[in-house]
Coordinates of C-alpha atoms in Angstrom, one line a residue:
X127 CA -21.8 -20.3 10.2
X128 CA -20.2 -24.1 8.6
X129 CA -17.2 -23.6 11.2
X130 CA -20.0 -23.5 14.7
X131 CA -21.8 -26.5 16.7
X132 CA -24.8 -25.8 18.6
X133 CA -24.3 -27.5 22.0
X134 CA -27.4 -30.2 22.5
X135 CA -27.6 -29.0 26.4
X136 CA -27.5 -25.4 26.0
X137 CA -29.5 -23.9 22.7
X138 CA -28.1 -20.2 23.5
X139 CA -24.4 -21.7 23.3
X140 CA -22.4 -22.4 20.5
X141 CA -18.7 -24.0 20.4
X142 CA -16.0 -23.8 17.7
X143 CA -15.2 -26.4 15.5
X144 CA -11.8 -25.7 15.0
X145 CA -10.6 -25.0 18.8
X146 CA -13.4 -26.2 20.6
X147 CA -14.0 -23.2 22.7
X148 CA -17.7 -22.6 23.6
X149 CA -19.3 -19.1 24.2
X150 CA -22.5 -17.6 24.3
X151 CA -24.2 -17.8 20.1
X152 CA -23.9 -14.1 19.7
X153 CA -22.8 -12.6 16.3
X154 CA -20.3 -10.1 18.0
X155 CA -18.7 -12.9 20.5
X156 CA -18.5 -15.3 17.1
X157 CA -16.6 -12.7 14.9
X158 CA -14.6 -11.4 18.1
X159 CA -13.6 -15.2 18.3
X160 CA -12.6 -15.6 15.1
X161 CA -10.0 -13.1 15.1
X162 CA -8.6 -14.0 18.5
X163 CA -5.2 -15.2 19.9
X164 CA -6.5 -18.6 20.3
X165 CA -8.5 -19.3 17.3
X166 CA -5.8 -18.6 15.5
X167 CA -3.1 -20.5 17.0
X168 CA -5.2 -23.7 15.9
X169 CA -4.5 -23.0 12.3
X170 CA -1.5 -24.6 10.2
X171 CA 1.5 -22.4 9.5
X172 CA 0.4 -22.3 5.8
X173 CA -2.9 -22.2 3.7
X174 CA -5.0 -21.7 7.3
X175 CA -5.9 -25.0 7.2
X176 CA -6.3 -25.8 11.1
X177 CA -3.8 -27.3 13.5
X178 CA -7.1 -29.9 14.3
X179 CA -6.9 -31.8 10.9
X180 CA -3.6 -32.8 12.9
X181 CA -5.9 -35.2 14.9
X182 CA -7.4 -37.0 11.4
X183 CA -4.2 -36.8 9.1
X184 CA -2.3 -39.6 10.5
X185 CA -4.8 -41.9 10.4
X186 CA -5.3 -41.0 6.6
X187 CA -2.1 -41.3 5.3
X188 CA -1.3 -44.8 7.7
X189 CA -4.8 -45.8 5.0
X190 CA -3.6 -44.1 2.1
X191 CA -0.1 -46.0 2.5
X192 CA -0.5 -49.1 4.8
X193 CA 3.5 -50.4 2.9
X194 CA 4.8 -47.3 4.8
X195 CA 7.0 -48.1 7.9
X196 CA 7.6 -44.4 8.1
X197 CA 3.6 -43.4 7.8
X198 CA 2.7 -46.1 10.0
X199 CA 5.1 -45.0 13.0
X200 CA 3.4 -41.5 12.6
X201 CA 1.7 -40.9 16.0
X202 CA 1.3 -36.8 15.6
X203 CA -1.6 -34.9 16.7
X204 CA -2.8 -31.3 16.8
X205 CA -0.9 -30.6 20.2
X206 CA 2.4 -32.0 19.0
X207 CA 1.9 -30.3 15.0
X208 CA 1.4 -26.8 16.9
X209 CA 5.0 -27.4 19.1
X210 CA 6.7 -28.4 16.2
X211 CA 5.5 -25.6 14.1
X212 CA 6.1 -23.0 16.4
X213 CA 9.3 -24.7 18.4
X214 CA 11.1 -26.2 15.5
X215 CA 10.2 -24.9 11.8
X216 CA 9.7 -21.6 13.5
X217 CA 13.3 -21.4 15.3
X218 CA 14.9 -23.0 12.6
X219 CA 13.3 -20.7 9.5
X220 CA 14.7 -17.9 12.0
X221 CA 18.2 -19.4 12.1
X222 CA 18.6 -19.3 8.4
X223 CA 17.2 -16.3 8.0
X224 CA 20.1 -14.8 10.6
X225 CA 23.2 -16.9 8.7
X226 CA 21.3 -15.0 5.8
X227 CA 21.4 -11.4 7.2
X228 CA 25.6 -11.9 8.6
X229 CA 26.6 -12.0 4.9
X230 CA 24.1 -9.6 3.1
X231 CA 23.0 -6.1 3.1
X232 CA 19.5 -5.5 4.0
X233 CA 17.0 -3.1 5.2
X234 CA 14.4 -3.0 7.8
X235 CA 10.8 -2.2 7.3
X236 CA 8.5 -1.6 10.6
X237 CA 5.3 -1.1 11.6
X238 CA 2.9 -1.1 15.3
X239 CA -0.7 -2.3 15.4
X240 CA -3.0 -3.2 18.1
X241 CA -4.7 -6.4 18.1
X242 CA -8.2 -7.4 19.6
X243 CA -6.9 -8.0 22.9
X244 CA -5.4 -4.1 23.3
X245 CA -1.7 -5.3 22.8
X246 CA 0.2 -3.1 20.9
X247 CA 2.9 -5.2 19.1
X248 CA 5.8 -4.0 16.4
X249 CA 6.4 -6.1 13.6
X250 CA 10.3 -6.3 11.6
X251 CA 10.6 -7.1 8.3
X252 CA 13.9 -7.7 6.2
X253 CA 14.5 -6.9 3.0
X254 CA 17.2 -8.8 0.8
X255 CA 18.4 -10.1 -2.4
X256 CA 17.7 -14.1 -2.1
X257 CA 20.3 -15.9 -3.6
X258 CA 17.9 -19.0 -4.2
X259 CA 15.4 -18.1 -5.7
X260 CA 17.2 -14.9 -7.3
X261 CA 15.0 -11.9 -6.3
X262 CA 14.8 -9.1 -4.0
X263 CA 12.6 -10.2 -0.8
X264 CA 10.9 -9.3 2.1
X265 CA 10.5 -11.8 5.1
X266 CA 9.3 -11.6 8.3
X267 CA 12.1 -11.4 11.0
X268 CA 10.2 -10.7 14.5
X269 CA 6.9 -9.6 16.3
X270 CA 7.8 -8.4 19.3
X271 CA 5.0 -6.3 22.2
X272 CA 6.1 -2.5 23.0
X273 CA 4.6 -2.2 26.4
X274 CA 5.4 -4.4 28.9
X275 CA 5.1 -4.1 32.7
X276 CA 8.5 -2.7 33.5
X277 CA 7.6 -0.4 29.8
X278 CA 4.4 1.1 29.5
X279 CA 5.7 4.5 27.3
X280 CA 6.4 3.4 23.4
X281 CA 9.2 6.2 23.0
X282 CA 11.4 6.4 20.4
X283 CA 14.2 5.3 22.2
X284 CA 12.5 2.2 23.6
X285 CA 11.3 1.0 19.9
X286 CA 14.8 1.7 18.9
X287 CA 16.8 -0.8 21.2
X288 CA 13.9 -3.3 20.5
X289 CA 14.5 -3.3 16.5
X290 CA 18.7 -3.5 18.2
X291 CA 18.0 -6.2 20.4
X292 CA 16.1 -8.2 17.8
X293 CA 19.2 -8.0 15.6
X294 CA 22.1 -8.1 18.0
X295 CA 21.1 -11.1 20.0
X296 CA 21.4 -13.1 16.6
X297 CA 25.0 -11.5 16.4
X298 CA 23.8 -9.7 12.5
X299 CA 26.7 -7.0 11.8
X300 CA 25.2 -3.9 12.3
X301 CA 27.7 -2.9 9.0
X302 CA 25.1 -4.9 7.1
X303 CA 21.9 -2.4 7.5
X304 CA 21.8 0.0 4.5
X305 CA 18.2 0.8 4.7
X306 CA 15.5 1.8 7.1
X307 CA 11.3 2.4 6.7
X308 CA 8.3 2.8 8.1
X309 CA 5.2 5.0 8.3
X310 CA 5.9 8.8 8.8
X311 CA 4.0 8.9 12.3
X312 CA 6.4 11.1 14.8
X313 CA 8.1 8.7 16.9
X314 CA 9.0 7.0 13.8
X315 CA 10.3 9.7 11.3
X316 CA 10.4 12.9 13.5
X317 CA 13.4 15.0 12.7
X318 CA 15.3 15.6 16.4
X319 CA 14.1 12.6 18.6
X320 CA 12.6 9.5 17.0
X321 CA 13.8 6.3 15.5
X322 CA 15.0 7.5 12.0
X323 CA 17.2 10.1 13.8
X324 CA 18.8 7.3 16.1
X325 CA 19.4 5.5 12.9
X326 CA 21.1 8.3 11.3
X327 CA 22.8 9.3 14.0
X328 CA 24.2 5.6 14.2
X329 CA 24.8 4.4 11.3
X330 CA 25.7 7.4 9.0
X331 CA 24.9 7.1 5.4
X332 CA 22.0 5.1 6.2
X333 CA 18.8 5.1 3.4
X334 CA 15.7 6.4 5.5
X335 CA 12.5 6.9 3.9
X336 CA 8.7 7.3 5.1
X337 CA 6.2 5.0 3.2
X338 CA 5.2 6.3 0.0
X339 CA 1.9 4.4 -0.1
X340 CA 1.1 6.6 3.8
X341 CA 2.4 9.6 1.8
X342 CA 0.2 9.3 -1.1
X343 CA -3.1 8.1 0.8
X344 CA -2.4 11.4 3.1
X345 CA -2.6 13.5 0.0
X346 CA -5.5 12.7 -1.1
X347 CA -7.0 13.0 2.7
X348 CA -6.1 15.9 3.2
X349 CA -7.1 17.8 -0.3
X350 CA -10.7 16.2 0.4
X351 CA -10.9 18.0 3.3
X352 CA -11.5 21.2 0.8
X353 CA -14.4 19.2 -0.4
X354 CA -18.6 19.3 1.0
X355 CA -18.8 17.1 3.4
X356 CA -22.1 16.2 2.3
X357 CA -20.4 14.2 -0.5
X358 CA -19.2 11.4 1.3
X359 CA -22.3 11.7 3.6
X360 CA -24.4 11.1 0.8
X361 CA -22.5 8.0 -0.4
X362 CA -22.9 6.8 3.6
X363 CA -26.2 7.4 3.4
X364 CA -27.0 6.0 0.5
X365 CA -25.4 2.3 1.6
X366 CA -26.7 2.5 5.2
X367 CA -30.0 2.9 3.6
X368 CA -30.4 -0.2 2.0
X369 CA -28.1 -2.2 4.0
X370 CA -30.2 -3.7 6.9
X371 CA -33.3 -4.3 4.8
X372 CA -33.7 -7.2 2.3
X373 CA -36.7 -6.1 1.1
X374 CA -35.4 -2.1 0.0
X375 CA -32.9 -4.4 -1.8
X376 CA -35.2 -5.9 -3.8
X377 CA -37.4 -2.8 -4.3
X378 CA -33.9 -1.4 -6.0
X379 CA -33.5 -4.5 -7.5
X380 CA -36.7 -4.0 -9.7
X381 CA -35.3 -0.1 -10.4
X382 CA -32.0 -1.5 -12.0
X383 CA -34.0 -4.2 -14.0
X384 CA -36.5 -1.7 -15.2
X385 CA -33.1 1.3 -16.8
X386 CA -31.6 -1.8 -17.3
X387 CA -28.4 -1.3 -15.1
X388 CA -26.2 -3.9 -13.7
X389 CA -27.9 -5.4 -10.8
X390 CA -24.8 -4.1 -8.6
X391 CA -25.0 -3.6 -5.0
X392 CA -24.0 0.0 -3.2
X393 CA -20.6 -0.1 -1.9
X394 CA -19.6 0.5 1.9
X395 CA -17.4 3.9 2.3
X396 CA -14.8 2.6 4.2
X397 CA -14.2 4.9 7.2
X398 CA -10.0 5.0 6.1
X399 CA -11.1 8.0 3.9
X400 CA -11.0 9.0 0.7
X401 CA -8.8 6.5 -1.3
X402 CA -10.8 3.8 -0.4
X403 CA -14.1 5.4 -1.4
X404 CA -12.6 5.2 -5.4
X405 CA -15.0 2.0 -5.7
X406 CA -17.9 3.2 -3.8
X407 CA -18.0 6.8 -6.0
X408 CA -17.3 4.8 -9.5
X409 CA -20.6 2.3 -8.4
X410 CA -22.7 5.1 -7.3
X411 CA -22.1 7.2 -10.9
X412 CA -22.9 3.9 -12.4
X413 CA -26.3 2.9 -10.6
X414 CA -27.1 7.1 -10.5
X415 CA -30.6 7.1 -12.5
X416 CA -31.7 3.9 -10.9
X417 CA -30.9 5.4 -7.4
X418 CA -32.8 8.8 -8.1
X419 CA -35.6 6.9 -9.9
X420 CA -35.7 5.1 -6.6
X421 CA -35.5 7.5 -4.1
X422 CA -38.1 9.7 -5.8
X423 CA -40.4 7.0 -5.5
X424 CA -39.3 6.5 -1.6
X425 CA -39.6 9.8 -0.7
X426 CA -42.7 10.4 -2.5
X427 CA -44.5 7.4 -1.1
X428 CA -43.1 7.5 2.1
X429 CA -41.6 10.3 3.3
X430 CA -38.7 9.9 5.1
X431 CA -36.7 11.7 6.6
X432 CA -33.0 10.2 5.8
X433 CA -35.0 9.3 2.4
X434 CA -35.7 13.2 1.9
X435 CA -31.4 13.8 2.6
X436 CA -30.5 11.2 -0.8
X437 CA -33.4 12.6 -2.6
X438 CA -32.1 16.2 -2.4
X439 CA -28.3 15.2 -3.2
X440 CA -29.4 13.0 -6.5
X441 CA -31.7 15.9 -7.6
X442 CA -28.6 18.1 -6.9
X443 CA -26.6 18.2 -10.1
X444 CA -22.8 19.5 -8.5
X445 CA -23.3 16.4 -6.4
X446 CA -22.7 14.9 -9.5
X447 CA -20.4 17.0 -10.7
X448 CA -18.2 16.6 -7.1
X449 CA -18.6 12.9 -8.0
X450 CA -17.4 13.3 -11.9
X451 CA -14.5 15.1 -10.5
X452 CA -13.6 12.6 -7.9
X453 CA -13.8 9.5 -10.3
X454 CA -11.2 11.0 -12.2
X455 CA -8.5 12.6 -9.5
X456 CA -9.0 9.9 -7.0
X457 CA -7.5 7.2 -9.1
X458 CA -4.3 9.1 -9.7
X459 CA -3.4 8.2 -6.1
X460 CA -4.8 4.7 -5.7
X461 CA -2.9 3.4 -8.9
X462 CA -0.1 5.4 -7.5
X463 CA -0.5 3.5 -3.9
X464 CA -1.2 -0.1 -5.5
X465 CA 2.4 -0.1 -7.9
X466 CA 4.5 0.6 -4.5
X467 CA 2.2 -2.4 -2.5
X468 CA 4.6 -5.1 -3.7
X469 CA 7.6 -6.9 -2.9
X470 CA 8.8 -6.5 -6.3
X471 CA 11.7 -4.5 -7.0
X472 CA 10.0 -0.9 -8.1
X473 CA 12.4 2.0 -5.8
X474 CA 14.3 2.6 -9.6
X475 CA 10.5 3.9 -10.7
X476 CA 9.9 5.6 -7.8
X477 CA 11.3 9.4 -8.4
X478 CA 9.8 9.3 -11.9
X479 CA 6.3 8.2 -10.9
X480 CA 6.2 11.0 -8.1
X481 CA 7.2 13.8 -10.3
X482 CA 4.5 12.4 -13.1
X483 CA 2.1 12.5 -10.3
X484 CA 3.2 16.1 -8.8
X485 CA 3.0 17.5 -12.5
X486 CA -0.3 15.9 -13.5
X487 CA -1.9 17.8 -10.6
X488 CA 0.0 20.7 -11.1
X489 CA -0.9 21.1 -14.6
X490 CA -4.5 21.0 -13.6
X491 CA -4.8 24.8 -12.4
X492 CA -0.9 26.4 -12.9
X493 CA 0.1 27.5 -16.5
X494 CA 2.4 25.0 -18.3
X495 CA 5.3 27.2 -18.7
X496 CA 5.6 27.7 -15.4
X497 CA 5.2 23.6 -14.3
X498 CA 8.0 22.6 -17.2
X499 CA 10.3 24.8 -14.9
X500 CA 12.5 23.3 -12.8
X501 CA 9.9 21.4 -9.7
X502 CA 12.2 22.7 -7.2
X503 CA 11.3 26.4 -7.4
X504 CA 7.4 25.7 -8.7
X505 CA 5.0 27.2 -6.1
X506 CA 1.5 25.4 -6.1
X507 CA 0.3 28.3 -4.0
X508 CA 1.6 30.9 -6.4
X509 CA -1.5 33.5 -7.9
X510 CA 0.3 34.6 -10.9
X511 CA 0.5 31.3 -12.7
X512 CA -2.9 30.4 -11.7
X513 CA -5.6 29.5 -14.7
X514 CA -9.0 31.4 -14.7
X515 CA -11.7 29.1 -14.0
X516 CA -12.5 27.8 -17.3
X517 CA -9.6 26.9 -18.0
X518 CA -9.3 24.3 -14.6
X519 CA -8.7 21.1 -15.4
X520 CA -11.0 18.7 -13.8
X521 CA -11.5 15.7 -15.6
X522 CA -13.2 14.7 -19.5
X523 CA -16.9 14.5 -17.4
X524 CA -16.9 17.7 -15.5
X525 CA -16.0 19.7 -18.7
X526 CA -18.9 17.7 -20.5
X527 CA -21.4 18.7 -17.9
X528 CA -19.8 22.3 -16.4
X529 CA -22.1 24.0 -19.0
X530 CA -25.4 22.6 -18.1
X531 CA -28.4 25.1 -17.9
X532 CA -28.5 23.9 -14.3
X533 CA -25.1 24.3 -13.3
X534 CA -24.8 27.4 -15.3
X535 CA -27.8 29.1 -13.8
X536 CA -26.8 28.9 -10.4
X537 CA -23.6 30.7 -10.8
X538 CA -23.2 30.8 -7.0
X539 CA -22.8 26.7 -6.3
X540 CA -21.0 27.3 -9.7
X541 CA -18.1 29.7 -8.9
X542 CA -17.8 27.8 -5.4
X543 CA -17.4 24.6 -7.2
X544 CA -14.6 25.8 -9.0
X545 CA -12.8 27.0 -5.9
X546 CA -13.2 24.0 -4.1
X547 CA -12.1 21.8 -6.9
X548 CA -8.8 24.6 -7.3
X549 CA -8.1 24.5 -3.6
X550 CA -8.3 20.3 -3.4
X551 CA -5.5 20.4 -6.7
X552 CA -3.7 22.8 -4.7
X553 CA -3.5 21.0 -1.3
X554 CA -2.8 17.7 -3.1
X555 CA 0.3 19.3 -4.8
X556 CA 1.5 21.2 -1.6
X557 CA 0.9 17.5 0.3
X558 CA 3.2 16.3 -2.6
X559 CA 5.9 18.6 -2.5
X560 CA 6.1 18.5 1.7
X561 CA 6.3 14.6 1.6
X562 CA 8.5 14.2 -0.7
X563 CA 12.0 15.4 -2.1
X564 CA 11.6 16.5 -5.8
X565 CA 15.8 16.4 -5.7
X566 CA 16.3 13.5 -3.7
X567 CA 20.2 12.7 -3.7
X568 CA 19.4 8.9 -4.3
X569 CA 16.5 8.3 -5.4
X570 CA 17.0 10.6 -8.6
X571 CA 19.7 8.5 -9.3
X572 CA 18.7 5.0 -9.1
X573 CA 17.2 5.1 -13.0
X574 CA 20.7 4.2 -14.3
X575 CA 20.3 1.2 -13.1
X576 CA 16.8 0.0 -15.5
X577 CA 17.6 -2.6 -17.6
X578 CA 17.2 0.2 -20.4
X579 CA 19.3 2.6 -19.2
X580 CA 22.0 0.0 -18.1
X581 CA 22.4 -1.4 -22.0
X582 CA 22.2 2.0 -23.7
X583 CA 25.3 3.8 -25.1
X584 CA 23.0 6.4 -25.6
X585 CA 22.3 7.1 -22.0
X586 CA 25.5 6.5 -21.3
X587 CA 26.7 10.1 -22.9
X588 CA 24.4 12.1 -20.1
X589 CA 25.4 9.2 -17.2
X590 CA 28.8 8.0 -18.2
X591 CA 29.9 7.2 -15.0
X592 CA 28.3 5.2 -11.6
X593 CA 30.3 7.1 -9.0
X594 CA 27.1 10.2 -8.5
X595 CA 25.3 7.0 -7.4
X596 CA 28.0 5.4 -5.3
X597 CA 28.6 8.3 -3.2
X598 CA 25.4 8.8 -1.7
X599 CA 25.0 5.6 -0.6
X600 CA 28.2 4.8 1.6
X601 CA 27.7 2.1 3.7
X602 CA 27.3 0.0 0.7
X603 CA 30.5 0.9 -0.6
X604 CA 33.4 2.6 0.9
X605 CA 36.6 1.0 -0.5
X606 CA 38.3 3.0 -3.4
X607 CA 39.7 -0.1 -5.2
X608 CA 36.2 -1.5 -4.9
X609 CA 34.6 1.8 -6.5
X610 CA 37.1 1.5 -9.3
X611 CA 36.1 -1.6 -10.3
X612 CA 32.1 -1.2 -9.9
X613 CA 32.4 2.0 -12.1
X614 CA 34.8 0.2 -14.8
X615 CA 32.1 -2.7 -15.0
X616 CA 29.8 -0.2 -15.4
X617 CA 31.2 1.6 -18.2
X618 CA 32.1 -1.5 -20.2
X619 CA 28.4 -3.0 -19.3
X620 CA 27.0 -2.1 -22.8
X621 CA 29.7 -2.7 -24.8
X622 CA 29.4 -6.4 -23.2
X623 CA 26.0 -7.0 -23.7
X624 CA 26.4 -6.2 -27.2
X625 CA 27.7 -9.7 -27.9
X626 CA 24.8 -11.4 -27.0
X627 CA 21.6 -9.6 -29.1
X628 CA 19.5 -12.3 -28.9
X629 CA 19.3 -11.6 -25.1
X630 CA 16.1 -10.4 -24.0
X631 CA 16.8 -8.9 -20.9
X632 CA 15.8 -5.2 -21.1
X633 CA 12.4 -6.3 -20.3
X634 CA 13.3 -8.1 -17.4
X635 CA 12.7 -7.1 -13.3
X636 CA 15.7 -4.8 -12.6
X637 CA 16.6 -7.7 -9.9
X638 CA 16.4 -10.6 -12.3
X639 CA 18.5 -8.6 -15.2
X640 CA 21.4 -8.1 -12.6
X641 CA 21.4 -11.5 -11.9
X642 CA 21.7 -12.7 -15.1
X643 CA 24.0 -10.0 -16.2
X644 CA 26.5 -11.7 -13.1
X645 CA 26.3 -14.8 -14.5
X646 CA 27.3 -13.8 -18.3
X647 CA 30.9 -14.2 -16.7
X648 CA 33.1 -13.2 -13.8
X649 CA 33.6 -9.6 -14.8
X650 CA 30.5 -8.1 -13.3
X651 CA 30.5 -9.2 -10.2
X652 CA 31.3 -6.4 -7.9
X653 CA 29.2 -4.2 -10.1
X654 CA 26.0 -6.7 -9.6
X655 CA 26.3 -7.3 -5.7
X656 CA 26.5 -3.6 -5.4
X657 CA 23.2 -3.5 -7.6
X658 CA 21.5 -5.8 -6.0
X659 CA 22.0 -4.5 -2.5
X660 CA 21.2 -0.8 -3.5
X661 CA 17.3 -2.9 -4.7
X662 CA 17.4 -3.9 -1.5
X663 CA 16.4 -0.5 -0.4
X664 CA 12.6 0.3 1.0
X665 CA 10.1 2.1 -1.0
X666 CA 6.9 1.1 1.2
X667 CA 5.7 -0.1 4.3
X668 CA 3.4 -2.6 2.6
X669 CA 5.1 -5.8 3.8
X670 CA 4.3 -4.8 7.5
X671 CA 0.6 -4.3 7.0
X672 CA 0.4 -8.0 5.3
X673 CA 2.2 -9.1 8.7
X674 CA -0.7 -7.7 10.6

């Protein structure tokens, strides 16, 4: 509570240091404040450090350097450092950012959210290669509302000409968008009538693809839903248990000490499903004997009724064995999810990290002859290649514990366990294949361009040529004598790079290795600016979300 004043005159009132607003000194109206329109336009563009240290800075630095004519005309205050930040360092970062966009490719990344204050709002981000600092980025471009009072209906047309406007009114060539993404809700990535379908439909050849990070957190929702529910009950449960009282805390406390666990607090099962509860299952497995040690005692003592609900699910070993199975499936997706949440250039890694991930899960209940087949015409939904029961693949734990005398004797819970686990691998895999193309025409082809791949002779005998790549991306190239020379740079790439071994650069970000490679000489050129623009491509909607 360092950032509140208590109000001499009024004891029920409390006032914000940083804007000076006072409101009645209740918990909810404090956090509310916090996140508020207001609040938060009293903080510095950078390192939230708050517009009202404007009022004390001058006078610092006119101390700190009293032989300053410059510091000592300084007459600046919070009022004046807000106008300047938003009217002038805004605005002009904008400009630049525009001459930017008129003489590169880029793509477009967007996203909606609704703030505290019931204002939906759609944020734009850009995606280029920066020729300062060498790398592909992503910057903020604008933050405009989708409902205004001639606009209340956020169709796809409407969210369309705002992305338009945003551009147009800067005078960006529209020639220079290659690349469009965003979540895969309807309005945004419906087939007939939504904003990827006016894009196609307007720039042909344009690069459209749904978030993969969505994609892959969808998966995983939707395969729990084959799950008991009373799993991630019991983890709710467990935390809202102990969460209000200090003194259950220490009770548990004195369990962990005494099976000498670490003295770990329960995490909160976030209500955004499944991915998210990685964390809290992994702590709950950990802190298992101390929590049943402790809830035996509880409901022993005391007898309580939400006490009595834990009790019963710790003493219930395929709990456990639901838990042992999700440790071990749910991280497949979250490490998926975290590599595409970056800026860094990872879309050449893409392709081969879904199919990895698509014949992991297959593997884990469909023969292996039939899963080394071509992915295309693989069926997760097809009986025949289906393992028997024992032979499901559910993770090193399960198959540790799957013979228990417990679990074994209750061959009811047993056989259902089994199902439910087969129909979760099923509907993860069937997610999987819906979501995403397993022959996508340019994203299967983006791996010649790794650092590897681009310096080997040896892939050079299944990939000799650039042109497969170059033709399903049009609107980055579309000039034959330009094509001619991208693909001849290409070919002779290797034999180039050969004259300089001690160059370390297959270890390299793909983005960083093209740059070099353009400045070895003059010869690589075309083939490098067409490189760079196809990084520029979006794999994930992650930029957006950091926006917001």
């Amino acid at each position: 509570m360092k950032n509140w004043l208590m109000p001499d005159k009024d004891p029920f009132k409390a006032a914000c240091k940083q804007c000076r607003t006072t409101m009645v000194a209740e918990l909810t109206n404090l956090k509310s404040h916090a996140k508020g329109i207001k609040h938060k336009q009293m903080e510095a563009a950078e390192h939230t450090i708050p517009f009202l240290a404007a009022d004390h800075l001058p006078d610092l630095l006119k101390e700190c350097f009293p032989d300053s004519k410059i510091v000592q005309g300084i007459n600046m205050k919070r009022t004046k450092t807000s106008a300047i930040v938003k009217n002038v360092i805004g605005v002009t970062a904008k400009e630049e950012l525009s001459d930017i966009l008129k003489t590169r490719k880029f793509s477009i990344l967007t996203d909606e959210s609704t703030d505290i204050s019931s204002v939906k709002t759609s944020c734009v981000v850009v995606r280029y290669f920066n020729q300062k600092t060498k790398i592909v980025v992503s910057k903020f471009w604008d933050l405009h509302p989708v409902y205004t009072e001639n606009a209340c209906i956020a169709t796809a047309e409407r969210l369309f000409t705002l992305l338009m406007e945003s551009f147009s009114k800067f005078n960006i060539p529209e020639a220079n968008i290659i690349g469009f993404g965003s979540d895969g809700c309807n309005v945004m990535m419906g087939a007939s009538n939504s904003v990827a379908s006016r894009f196609k439909e307007k720039f042909p050849g344009i690069f459209v693809l749904k978030c993969v990070c969505h994609s892959a957190h969808l998966c995983a929702s939707d395969a729990c839903k084959e799950l008991p529910q009373n799993c991630e009950d019991f983890a709710r449960n467990v935390f809202n248990f102990l969460k209000s009282s200090s003194k259950r805390q220490a009770e548990f406390l004195q369990f962990q000490s005494f099976l000498q666990v670490e003295p770990h607090k329960i995490l909160h099962p976030s209500q955004t499903r499944w991915l998210s509860l990685n964390l809290v299952i992994g702590r709950i497995l950990e802190q298992w004997q101390a929590l049943k040690l402790y809830f035996t005692d509880i409901w022993l003592n005391q007898r309580l009724l939400c006490a009595e609900h834990i009790y019963k699910a710790l003493n219930n070993p395929f709990t456990k064995l639901y838990f042992y199975f999700l440790e071990w499936i749910l991280p497949k997706f979250t490490r998926f999810n975290l590599y595409f949440q970056t800026q860094k250039v990872v879309i050449t890694e893409l392709h081969d990290m879904v199919i990895e991930l698509y014949q992991v899960v297959l593997l884990c209940f469909l023969k292996r002859e039939y899963v080394t087949q071509n992915l295309t015409d693989v069926n997760p939904k097809n009986s025949q290649y289906q393992v028997i029961d024992r032979n499901l693949y559910l993770g090193a734990k399960v198959m540790l514990h799957i013979d228990d005398k417990e679990i074994v004797d209750n061959n009811i819970c047993r056989k259902d366990f089994f199902e439910r686990c087969w129909k979760f691998l099923q509907n993860a895999s069937c997610e999987i294949k819906k979501r995403y193309n397993m022959s996508d025409e340019v994203l299967s082809k983006l791996s010649i361009l790794k650092p590897q791949n681009a310096v080997s002779l040896a892939y050079r005998e299944n990939c000799p040529s650039s042109i497969p790549l170059i033709k399903v991306v049009p609107r980055l190239v579309d000039n034959d004598i330009l094509i001619q020379q991208i693909d001849d740079q290409w070919r002779n790439l290797p034999i180039a790079l050969a004259k300089h071994p001690n160059e370390d650069i297959i270890n390299l970000p793909v983005d960083t290795f093209l740059w070099k490679i353009q400045n070895y000489s003059n010869t690589f050129i075309e083939l490098c600016t067409f490189a760079l623009d196809v990084m520029c491509l979006p794999h994930a909607n992650a930029d957006c979300e950091w926006v917001f």
